[in-house]
Coordinates of C-alpha atoms and ligand atoms in Angstrom, one line a residue:
M18 CA 0.0 0.0 0.0
T19 CA 1.4 3.4 -0.9
S20 CA 2.1 6.1 1.6
R21 CA -0.7 8.2 0.2
N22 CA -3.2 5.4 0.9
Q23 CA -1.7 4.8 4.4
S24 CA -1.9 8.4 5.3
L25 CA -5.6 8.6 4.3
L26 CA -6.4 5.5 6.3
Q27 CA -4.7 6.8 9.4
R28 CA -6.3 10.3 9.1
S29 CA -9.7 8.7 8.5
R30 CA -9.5 6.4 11.5
A31 CA -8.4 9.3 13.7
A32 CA -11.0 11.8 12.6
V33 CA -14.0 10.1 11.1
W34 CA -16.5 7.9 12.9
H35 CA -17.6 5.6 10.1
P36 CA -21.3 4.4 9.8
C37 CA -22.5 0.9 10.6
T38 CA -19.0 0.1 11.9
Q39 CA -17.3 -1.2 15.0
M40 CA -14.4 1.1 14.6
K41 CA -12.0 -1.3 16.4
Q42 CA -12.4 -3.7 13.4
H43 CA -10.3 -1.3 11.4
E44 CA -7.3 -2.4 13.4
S45 CA -7.3 -5.5 11.3
M46 CA -9.5 -4.5 8.3
P47 CA -8.2 -1.5 6.5
L48 CA -10.6 1.2 5.2
L49 CA -10.6 1.6 1.4
P50 CA -9.7 5.2 0.4
I51 CA -11.6 6.0 -2.8
V52 CA -10.3 8.9 -4.9
H53 CA -12.3 8.5 -8.1
A54 CA -15.5 7.0 -9.5
E55 CA -16.7 6.5 -13.1
G56 CA -19.6 4.3 -14.2
V57 CA -19.7 1.1 -12.2
W58 CA -16.0 1.5 -11.1
L59 CA -14.4 3.0 -8.0
T60 CA -10.6 3.7 -7.9
D61 CA -8.6 3.7 -4.7
A62 CA -5.6 5.9 -3.9
D63 CA -3.3 3.2 -5.3
G64 CA -5.1 3.2 -8.6
K65 CA -6.7 -0.2 -8.0
R66 CA -10.3 -0.5 -9.5
Y67 CA -13.3 -2.0 -7.8
L68 CA -16.7 -2.9 -9.3
D69 CA -19.3 -1.2 -7.2
A70 CA -21.6 -4.2 -7.2
I71 CA -23.8 -2.9 -4.4
S72 CA -24.3 0.6 -5.9
S73 CA -22.7 2.2 -2.8
W74 CA -25.4 1.1 -0.4
W75 CA -28.1 0.8 -3.1
V76 CA -28.1 4.5 -4.2
N77 CA -26.4 4.5 -7.5
L78 CA -28.6 3.7 -10.6
F79 CA -26.9 4.9 -13.8
G80 CA -23.2 4.8 -12.7
H81 CA -21.0 7.2 -10.9
R82 CA -20.6 10.7 -12.3
H83 CA -23.2 10.3 -15.0
P84 CA -22.7 13.1 -17.6
H85 CA -26.4 14.1 -17.6
I86 CA -26.7 14.4 -13.9
R87 CA -23.4 16.2 -13.7
A88 CA -24.5 18.7 -16.3
A89 CA -27.8 19.3 -14.5
L90 CA -25.9 19.9 -11.2
H91 CA -23.4 22.3 -12.9
G92 CA -26.3 24.3 -14.5
Q93 CA -28.2 24.5 -11.2
L94 CA -25.1 25.6 -9.3
E95 CA -24.8 28.5 -11.7
R96 CA -28.3 29.7 -10.8
L97 CA -29.4 28.8 -7.3
D98 CA -27.6 26.7 -4.7
H99 CA -29.9 26.6 -1.8
V100 CA -32.8 28.5 -0.2
M101 CA -35.1 27.6 2.7
L102 CA -38.4 26.1 1.5
A103 CA -40.6 27.6 4.2
G104 CA -42.1 30.7 2.7
L105 CA -40.0 30.4 -0.5
T106 CA -40.1 28.1 -3.5
H107 CA -38.1 27.4 -6.6
E108 CA -38.5 25.7 -10.0
P109 CA -36.5 22.4 -9.3
V110 CA -38.7 21.5 -6.2
I111 CA -41.9 22.4 -8.1
E112 CA -40.9 20.4 -11.2
L113 CA -39.7 17.4 -9.1
S114 CA -42.9 17.4 -7.1
E115 CA -45.0 17.4 -10.2
R116 CA -43.1 14.6 -11.8
L117 CA -43.0 12.5 -8.7
A118 CA -46.8 12.9 -8.4
E119 CA -47.2 11.7 -12.1
W120 CA -45.0 8.7 -11.4
T121 CA -46.6 7.7 -8.0
G122 CA -50.2 8.7 -8.3
L123 CA -49.7 10.5 -5.0
G124 CA -48.9 14.1 -4.3
H125 CA -47.9 16.9 -2.0
A126 CA -44.2 15.9 -1.9
F127 CA -42.6 16.6 1.4
Y128 CA -38.8 16.6 1.4
A129 CA -35.9 15.6 3.8
S130 CA -32.4 14.3 3.2
D131 CA -32.3 10.7 4.3
G132 CA -34.4 7.6 4.2
A133 CA -34.8 7.5 8.0
S134 CA -36.2 11.1 7.9
A135 CA -38.7 10.0 5.3
T136 CA -39.9 7.2 7.5
E137 CA -40.2 9.6 10.4
I138 CA -42.2 12.0 8.3
A139 CA -44.6 9.3 7.1
L140 CA -45.2 8.0 10.6
K141 CA -45.8 11.5 12.0
M142 CA -48.1 12.5 9.1
S143 CA -50.1 9.4 9.4
A144 CA -50.7 9.7 13.2
H145 CA -51.3 13.5 12.9
S146 CA -53.8 13.0 10.1
W147 CA -55.9 10.6 12.3
R148 CA -55.7 13.2 15.1
N149 CA -56.9 15.9 12.8
V150 CA -60.0 13.9 12.0
G151 CA -60.8 13.3 15.6
R152 CA -59.3 9.8 16.0
P153 CA -56.2 10.5 18.2
R154 CA -56.2 7.0 19.5
K155 CA -55.0 5.8 16.1
N156 CA -51.3 6.5 16.8
G157 CA -49.7 3.0 16.8
F158 CA -47.9 1.3 14.0
V159 CA -47.5 -2.2 12.8
S160 CA -44.5 -3.4 10.8
L161 CA -43.1 -6.7 9.4
A162 CA -40.7 -9.0 11.2
H163 CA -37.1 -8.3 10.1
G164 CA -38.2 -5.0 8.5
Y165 CA -35.8 -2.1 8.3
H166 CA -36.9 1.6 7.9
G167 CA -33.8 3.5 9.1
E168 CA -32.0 4.2 12.3
T169 CA -33.2 7.4 13.8
V170 CA -35.2 6.8 17.0
G171 CA -38.6 7.0 15.4
A172 CA -37.6 4.8 12.5
L173 CA -35.9 2.3 14.8
G174 CA -39.3 1.9 16.5
V175 CA -40.6 0.2 13.3
T176 CA -37.3 -1.6 12.5
D177 CA -37.0 -5.2 13.6
I178 CA -33.3 -5.9 13.3
P179 CA -31.8 -6.5 16.8
L180 CA -28.3 -5.7 15.8
F181 CA -29.3 -2.1 15.0
R182 CA -32.0 -1.8 17.6
S183 CA -31.2 -3.6 20.8
A184 CA -28.8 -1.0 22.3
Y185 CA -31.5 1.7 22.0
A186 CA -34.5 -0.4 23.1
P187 CA -35.1 1.9 26.2
L188 CA -35.4 4.9 23.9
L189 CA -37.9 3.5 21.5
R190 CA -41.6 3.3 21.1
P191 CA -41.8 -0.1 19.4
S192 CA -44.4 -0.9 16.7
A193 CA -46.3 -4.2 16.8
V194 CA -44.5 -6.7 14.6
V195 CA -46.4 -9.3 12.4
M196 CA -45.0 -12.2 10.4
S197 CA -42.9 -11.5 7.4
P198 CA -44.1 -13.0 4.1
D199 CA -40.5 -13.8 3.3
A200 CA -40.8 -16.8 0.9
R201 CA -37.8 -18.5 2.6
G202 CA -39.8 -19.0 5.7
A203 CA -42.2 -21.4 4.0
Q204 CA -42.4 -25.0 5.1
P205 CA -41.5 -27.6 2.4
G206 CA -44.3 -27.8 -0.1
V207 CA -45.6 -24.3 0.6
D208 CA -45.0 -21.9 -2.3
A209 CA -44.3 -18.2 -2.1
K210 CA -47.9 -17.2 -2.7
A211 CA -49.2 -19.5 0.0
Q212 CA -46.6 -18.2 2.4
A213 CA -47.7 -14.6 1.6
E214 CA -51.3 -15.7 2.2
Q215 CA -50.4 -17.1 5.6
A216 CA -48.7 -13.9 6.6
A217 CA -51.7 -11.9 5.3
R218 CA -54.0 -13.9 7.6
E219 CA -51.8 -13.1 10.5
L220 CA -52.0 -9.4 9.6
E221 CA -55.8 -9.8 9.1
G222 CA -56.2 -11.1 12.7
W223 CA -54.0 -8.5 14.1
L224 CA -55.7 -5.6 12.4
A225 CA -59.1 -6.9 13.3
A226 CA -58.1 -6.7 17.0
H227 CA -56.1 -3.5 17.0
H228 CA -57.2 -1.2 14.1
Q229 CA -58.8 1.3 16.5
D230 CA -55.3 2.1 17.9
T231 CA -53.4 1.7 14.7
A232 CA -52.4 4.6 12.4
A233 CA -50.5 2.7 9.7
L234 CA -48.9 -0.5 8.5
I235 CA -45.4 0.2 7.2
V236 CA -43.8 -2.2 4.7
E237 CA -40.8 -2.6 2.3
P238 CA -42.7 -3.7 -0.8
L239 CA -41.6 -7.1 -2.2
V240 CA -38.0 -7.0 -0.8
Q241 CA -36.9 -6.6 2.8
C242 CA -33.4 -5.6 1.7
A243 CA -31.6 -5.2 5.1
A244 CA -33.1 -8.5 6.3
G245 CA -30.9 -10.1 3.7
M246 CA -32.8 -9.4 0.4
A247 CA -35.9 -11.3 1.8
M248 CA -38.2 -11.4 -1.2
Y249 CA -42.0 -12.1 -1.0
H250 CA -44.9 -12.6 -3.3
P251 CA -46.9 -9.6 -4.5
H252 CA -50.1 -11.3 -3.2
Y253 CA -49.1 -10.1 0.3
L254 CA -49.1 -6.4 -0.7
Q255 CA -52.5 -6.9 -2.4
R256 CA -54.0 -8.5 0.7
A257 CA -52.4 -5.9 3.0
R258 CA -53.8 -3.1 0.8
A259 CA -57.3 -4.5 1.0
L260 CA -57.0 -5.1 4.8
C261 CA -55.8 -1.5 5.4
Y262 CA -58.7 -0.1 3.5
R263 CA -61.1 -2.4 5.4
H264 CA -59.8 -1.3 8.8
D265 CA -59.1 2.4 8.1
V266 CA -55.3 2.0 8.5
H267 CA -52.8 3.8 6.3
L268 CA -50.5 1.7 4.1
I269 CA -47.0 3.2 4.1
A270 CA -44.8 1.9 1.3
D271 CA -41.1 2.3 2.1
E272 CA -39.7 2.3 -1.4
I273 CA -36.4 3.8 -0.2
A274 CA -34.4 0.8 -1.4
T275 CA -36.9 -0.7 -4.0
G276 CA -37.9 2.5 -5.8
F277 CA -36.7 3.9 -9.1
G278 CA -36.5 0.8 -11.1
R279 CA -34.7 -1.5 -8.7
S280 CA -37.7 -3.9 -8.6
G281 CA -38.1 -4.0 -12.4
E282 CA -40.9 -1.4 -12.5
R283 CA -40.4 2.2 -11.4
F284 CA -41.8 1.2 -8.0
A285 CA -42.2 -2.2 -6.4
C286 CA -45.9 -1.3 -5.5
Q287 CA -46.5 -1.2 -9.3
V288 CA -45.3 -4.8 -9.7
A289 CA -48.1 -5.7 -7.3
G290 CA -50.6 -3.2 -8.7
V291 CA -51.0 -1.6 -5.3
Q292 CA -51.5 2.1 -4.5
P293 CA -50.3 2.9 -1.0
D294 CA -51.4 5.9 1.1
F295 CA -47.8 7.1 1.6
I296 CA -44.7 6.4 -0.3
C297 CA -41.2 7.0 1.1
L298 CA -38.4 7.6 -1.4
S299 CA -34.7 8.3 -1.2
K300 CA -31.5 6.4 -2.2
G301 CA -31.9 6.1 -6.0
L302 CA -33.9 9.3 -6.1
T303 CA -30.8 11.4 -7.0
G304 CA -29.1 8.6 -8.8
G305 CA -26.6 8.3 -6.0
T306 CA -25.3 11.8 -6.1
L307 CA -26.8 13.9 -3.3
P308 CA -28.9 13.2 -0.2
L309 CA -32.6 13.7 -0.7
S310 CA -35.7 11.9 0.4
A311 CA -39.4 12.5 -0.2
V312 CA -42.8 11.4 1.2
L313 CA -45.9 11.7 -1.0
T314 CA -49.4 11.0 0.2
T315 CA -53.0 11.1 -0.9
D316 CA -55.2 14.2 -1.3
A317 CA -57.4 12.7 1.5
V318 CA -54.5 12.8 4.0
Y319 CA -53.3 16.2 2.8
D320 CA -56.8 17.7 3.2
T321 CA -56.9 16.7 6.9
F322 CA -54.1 19.2 7.5
Y323 CA -55.4 22.0 5.4
D324 CA -57.0 24.4 7.9
D325 CA -56.9 27.9 9.4
D326 CA -55.4 26.4 12.6
S327 CA -51.6 26.3 12.4
A328 CA -51.5 23.4 14.9
R329 CA -53.4 21.2 12.5
G330 CA -50.6 21.8 9.9
F331 CA -47.6 19.6 9.4
L332 CA -45.0 21.7 11.2
H333 CA -42.1 19.4 10.5
S334 CA -39.0 20.8 8.9
H335 CA -35.3 20.2 8.0
S336 CA -33.0 23.1 7.1
Y337 CA -32.1 21.5 3.7
T338 CA -35.7 20.5 2.8
G339 CA -36.1 20.6 -1.0
N340 CA -32.5 21.6 -1.7
P341 CA -32.4 22.8 -5.3
L342 CA -29.2 20.9 -6.3
A343 CA -30.6 17.7 -4.9
C344 CA -33.9 18.3 -6.7
R345 CA -32.1 19.0 -9.9
A346 CA -30.1 15.7 -9.6
A347 CA -33.4 13.9 -9.0
L348 CA -34.9 15.4 -12.1
A349 CA -31.9 14.4 -14.2
T350 CA -32.1 10.9 -12.7
M351 CA -35.8 10.7 -13.7
D352 CA -34.9 11.8 -17.2
L353 CA -32.7 8.7 -17.4
L354 CA -35.3 6.3 -16.0
T355 CA -37.3 6.0 -19.2
D356 CA -39.5 3.1 -20.3
A357 CA -36.6 2.2 -22.6
A358 CA -34.2 2.2 -19.6
L359 CA -36.5 -0.2 -17.7
E360 CA -36.7 -2.4 -20.8
K361 CA -32.9 -2.4 -21.0
N362 CA -32.7 -3.3 -17.3
R363 CA -34.8 -6.4 -18.1
A364 CA -32.3 -7.5 -20.8
T365 CA -29.4 -6.8 -18.5
A366 CA -31.1 -8.7 -15.7
Q367 CA -31.5 -11.7 -18.0
R368 CA -27.8 -11.6 -19.0
L369 CA -26.7 -11.3 -15.4
S370 CA -29.0 -14.1 -14.2
A371 CA -27.6 -16.4 -17.0
A372 CA -24.0 -15.6 -16.0
A373 CA -24.9 -16.1 -12.3
Q374 CA -26.3 -19.6 -12.9
V375 CA -22.9 -20.9 -11.7
L376 CA -23.7 -19.4 -8.3
D377 CA -27.3 -20.9 -8.4
Q378 CA -25.7 -24.3 -8.8
H379 CA -23.0 -23.8 -6.2
P380 CA -23.2 -26.6 -3.5
H381 CA -22.8 -24.0 -0.7
L382 CA -25.5 -21.6 -1.9
V383 CA -29.2 -22.0 -1.4
N384 CA -32.4 -19.9 -1.9
A385 CA -31.3 -18.3 -5.2
R386 CA -33.6 -15.4 -5.8
Q387 CA -33.9 -12.3 -8.1
L388 CA -36.2 -9.4 -8.6
G389 CA -35.4 -6.7 -11.1
M390 CA -31.8 -5.6 -10.5
I391 CA -31.4 -7.5 -7.2
W392 CA -29.9 -11.0 -6.8
A393 CA -29.3 -12.9 -3.6
W394 CA -28.2 -16.3 -2.3
D395 CA -27.9 -17.7 1.2
V396 CA -24.5 -19.2 2.0
L397 CA -24.3 -22.5 3.9
S398 CA -21.9 -21.3 6.6
D399 CA -22.1 -20.9 10.3
D400 CA -19.0 -18.7 10.5
P401 CA -20.0 -15.5 12.2
S402 CA -17.1 -13.7 10.4
F403 CA -18.2 -14.9 6.9
A404 CA -19.5 -11.5 5.8
R405 CA -16.3 -9.7 6.8
R406 CA -13.9 -12.3 5.3
Y407 CA -15.9 -12.5 2.1
H408 CA -15.9 -8.7 1.8
R409 CA -12.1 -8.7 2.1
A410 CA -11.7 -11.6 -0.4
A411 CA -14.0 -9.7 -2.9
L412 CA -12.0 -6.5 -2.5
E413 CA -8.8 -8.4 -3.4
R414 CA -10.6 -9.4 -6.6
G415 CA -11.6 -5.8 -7.4
L416 CA -15.2 -6.1 -6.2
L417 CA -17.2 -4.2 -3.7
L418 CA -19.5 -6.7 -2.1
R419 CA -20.8 -6.7 1.5
P420 CA -22.8 -9.8 2.4
I421 CA -25.6 -9.3 4.9
G422 CA -24.7 -12.0 7.5
T423 CA -24.6 -15.1 5.3
T424 CA -26.6 -13.6 2.4
L425 CA -24.5 -12.8 -0.6
Y426 CA -26.2 -10.3 -2.9
F427 CA -25.6 -8.2 -6.0
M428 CA -27.3 -4.8 -6.5
P429 CA -25.2 -3.3 -9.3
P430 CA -25.8 0.0 -11.1
Y431 CA -28.1 -0.5 -14.0
V432 CA -25.3 0.4 -16.5
I433 CA -23.3 -2.8 -15.7
D434 CA -22.0 -4.2 -19.0
D435 CA -21.1 -7.8 -20.0
E436 CA -17.4 -7.4 -19.2
A437 CA -18.3 -6.1 -15.7
I438 CA -20.9 -8.9 -15.3
A439 CA -18.2 -11.5 -16.1
H440 CA -15.8 -9.8 -13.6
L441 CA -18.6 -9.8 -11.0
V442 CA -19.5 -13.4 -11.3
R443 CA -15.9 -14.6 -11.5
G444 CA -14.9 -12.5 -8.5
A445 CA -17.9 -13.4 -6.4
L446 CA -17.3 -17.1 -7.0
G447 CA -13.6 -16.9 -6.3
A448 CA -14.2 -15.0 -3.1
L449 CA -16.8 -17.5 -2.1
D450 CA -14.5 -20.5 -2.6
E451 CA -11.7 -18.7 -0.8
T452 CA -13.9 -17.7 2.1
L453 CA -15.4 -21.1 2.5
D454 CA -12.1 -22.9 2.2
G455 CA -10.1 -20.6 4.5
S456 CA -10.2 -21.0 8.2
P457 CA -12.4 -18.5 10.1
A458 CA -10.4 -15.3 10.8
D459 CA -9.2 -14.6 14.3
D460 CA -11.8 -11.8 14.3
A461 CA -14.6 -14.4 14.3
A462 CA -16.2 -12.8 17.4
M463 CA -16.8 -9.5 15.6
L464 CA -20.3 -8.3 14.7
P465 CA -21.5 -10.7 12.0
A466 CA -24.2 -9.0 10.0
L467 CA -23.6 -5.5 8.7
A468 CA -25.5 -4.4 5.6
Ligands
LIG511 C1 -36.1 0.2 3.2 C2 -35.2 1.2 3.8 N1 -35.8 2.2 4.5 C3 -35.1 3.2 5.1 C4 -33.7 3.2 5.0 C5 -32.9 4.3 5.7 O1 -32.4 5.1 4.7 P1 -31.1 6.1 5.2 O2 -30.0 5.2 5.4 O3 -30.9 7.0 4.0 O4 -31.5 6.8 6.4 C6 -33.1 2.2 4.3 C7 -31.6 2.1 4.2 O5 -31.0 1.1 3.8 C8 -33.8 1.2 3.6 O6 -33.3 0.2 3.0

C-alpha cells in the first residue's frame, strides 16, 4: 500500500466515525480510500479499481458521475444553490414534485435528506392525520418481522433488526410486529404465494383486533433488503392493501431501497398493482449523487391538515428541505429512468441471471432469488465472520460486495455491461470459494451482519 493510501487511512481512523461500523475492526481490516469513480467502477488511492456491485449502499442507478446528472448539477449551481423552503419556493422543487406525483399517483411531496427522515415524516403525518380527523387513539404502528426503515429513534421503532436496535431499546416506542411474508420462511411444499397468504392472515387477525389504535402499516414492498434481500410474493401487498382499506389503517410503502427501477418497475408497488397511502423515497432518487428523500401521500391525507389552525398543519422541517441541487439531480435521474431504460434493465437482468447460474448451482449456496436488479443467495456457513472475510476476499478481486450475514447479494448500477458482469460473477465465485475454504479469521467474534 502506498504512503498516500496509508496516510488517508490513518487520518480517517483518527478523525472520522464511520457508519454501521465497530471502529476497532479497522485495526485488522483497512478502510478503502476511494479517490475517483466512473460508471460502475471505483478507484482507490493506489489506482486499483473495484466494481461497485452494491451501488454504494443501493443508491447508484446509472453509474457514478453520469454526464447528464453532472451537467444538471453544474447548471443548477450557476443559478441557485440553496434557499429555505418555508415561505419560498423554486423551480426544481416544483418540477420534481409534479413529476413524482405523475409517477406515483400520490402528491404533495414533502422533502428531507435521508431515508430514515422520510420514515419519520410518514409516521408523523399518518398519526397526525388521524388526530386531525378526531381519532387521536389511532397512533400506533404495525410493521413486518425483520423489517428495516432506518435508524433514527422513530424509524428504529418500526425496524426489527436486533443488531441495530437492541442497544437503543429503552429509547424506542416499538411498533407491533407481524409475520414477514419472506418466501424463505415457507415449510416444504408451501409456495411463495401460500406463504404470503399465511402472513396476510396473521395481519388480518392483528388488524381486526387492533385497528382502533393503529395509524399505519409500514412495509418494504416485495424485498426486505436489510433483512438479507428477503423477497416475497406480491399477493401479500395486495392483501395488505385491502386489509388496510377495510380497517381504516394507512399503508406506508417504504420504497427507499426498492424505488426507481430496482424492482423491475419504477416502484415495487407497481409490480403488485397496489397504491399505498404514503410512499417514502430516497437512495436512487438522485441517482446516488446527493442526499434527498421525499414522502408523498393522498389528497385525502393532505386535506386533513389544510386548515386555518396552524397546529393542524404539518409543522415538521429540516434546514435543507427541498435543496435545489438535490432536486435537480433527482430530475436528471428521472430523465434517465425512461421506459426504454426499464426495458434495457430487463435485458441486463437476464444476462446477469444467466451468467450467475454458476452461483445458483454452487453446492454451498441456497435460496437463489432475483427481482429486477437485485440478486441474492444464502451461504451455507455458520462462520460469524463470513461477511467480513468475504468482503475482504472480494476486494482483493476488485469487487465491492458486503454480504448481509450469510446472504450474498448483488445490487449493481443499471449500466453494468457484459465485461463487468463477467468480472462480478468470476470474482464473487472466487471470493466464495476462498472464504469457505479458509479457516475463520481470528476476528470471528466480531459483529456478524452488517449491511
Ligand atoms: C427500506 C429502507 N428504509 C429506510 C432506509 C434508511 O435510509 P437512510 O440510510 O438513508 O436513512 C433504508 C436504508 O437502507 C432502507 O433500505
